[in-house]
Amino acid sequence: MNTNAAWVQEGELGKSWTSGVMGSEGTSTAIYRYNNSKKNRHFYTNNIYEIGPGKDGYVYESIAFYLGN
């Protein structure tokens, strides 16, 4: 059920891991997490250069997880 009309469920992206090691499963991509404490929101991206160390109130936190493809 979509409780926010701005967001649309598009399906599964892949499997996630807490480390970059996947063994024979294939490759993985780091997903980076930023936090904006004033907006009480997180921003996730696979491109560390998208907002670098942070901007617009977002501060880099860490790698949230690895997404397998």
GROMACS .gro file of C-alpha atoms in nm:
model
   69
    1MET     CA    1   0.000   0.000   0.000
    2ASN     CA    2   0.142   0.336  -0.105
    3THR     CA    3   0.078   0.588   0.175
    4ASN     CA    4   0.275   0.867   0.004
    5ALA     CA    5   0.158   0.956  -0.345
    6ALA     CA    6   0.506   1.090  -0.428
    7TRP     CA    7   0.662   0.742  -0.397
    8VAL     CA    8   0.592   0.450  -0.628
    9GLN     CA    9   0.692   0.087  -0.567
   10GLU     CA   10   0.893  -0.021  -0.873
   11GLY     CA   11   1.002  -0.368  -0.766
   12GLU     CA   12   1.309  -0.539  -0.629
   13LEU     CA   13   1.655  -0.398  -0.709
   14GLY     CA   14   1.857  -0.693  -0.585
   15LYS     CA   15   1.988  -0.850  -0.267
   16SER     CA   16   2.170  -0.649  -0.001
   17TRP     CA   17   2.473  -0.735   0.210
   18THR     CA   18   2.640  -0.563   0.505
   19SER     CA   19   2.984  -0.619   0.350
   20GLY     CA   20   3.113  -0.605  -0.006
   21VAL     CA   21   3.197  -0.976  -0.009
   22MET     CA   22   2.944  -1.186  -0.198
   23GLY     CA   23   3.145  -1.494  -0.295
   24SER     CA   24   3.004  -1.662  -0.604
   25GLU     CA   25   2.689  -1.445  -0.605
   26GLY     CA   26   2.837  -1.180  -0.838
   27THR     CA   27   2.930  -0.817  -0.785
   28SER     CA   28   2.800  -0.558  -0.544
   29THR     CA   29   2.767  -0.180  -0.534
   30ALA     CA   30   2.811   0.031  -0.221
   31ILE     CA   31   2.503   0.233  -0.121
   32TYR     CA   32   2.600   0.549   0.069
   33ARG     CA   33   2.382   0.704   0.340
   34TYR     CA   34   2.346   1.074   0.422
   35ASN     CA   35   2.141   1.230   0.700
   36ASN     CA   36   1.962   1.564   0.724
   37SER     CA   37   1.877   1.610   1.091
   38LYS     CA   38   1.676   1.929   1.029
   39LYS     CA   39   1.443   1.751   0.785
   40ASN     CA   40   1.464   1.418   0.973
   41ARG     CA   41   1.541   1.241   0.643
   42HIS     CA   42   1.802   1.011   0.495
   43PHE     CA   43   1.934   1.015   0.138
   44TYR     CA   44   2.077   0.702  -0.024
   45THR     CA   45   2.288   0.689  -0.340
   46ASN     CA   46   2.528   0.458  -0.520
   47ASN     CA   47   2.733   0.759  -0.639
   48ILE     CA   48   2.955   0.903  -0.363
   49TYR     CA   49   3.021   1.207  -0.585
   50GLU     CA   50   2.650   1.294  -0.616
   51ILE     CA   51   2.666   1.516  -0.307
   52GLY     CA   52   3.024   1.440  -0.192
   53PRO     CA   53   3.076   1.509   0.179
   54GLY     CA   54   2.725   1.658   0.188
   55LYS     CA   55   2.520   1.961   0.083
   56ASP     CA   56   2.177   2.115   0.137
   57GLY     CA   57   2.190   2.009   0.503
   58TYR     CA   58   2.281   1.645   0.430
   59VAL     CA   59   2.587   1.500   0.604
   60TYR     CA   60   2.763   1.181   0.494
   61GLU     CA   61   2.720   0.900   0.749
   62SER     CA   62   2.861   0.577   0.604
   63ILE     CA   63   2.806   0.294   0.359
   64ALA     CA   64   2.456   0.173   0.447
   65PHE     CA   65   2.480  -0.161   0.264
   66TYR     CA   66   2.597  -0.327  -0.056
   67LEU     CA   67   2.350  -0.402  -0.333
   68GLY     CA   68   2.408  -0.714  -0.539
   69ASN     CA   69   2.340  -0.716  -0.908
   0.00000   0.00000   0.00000
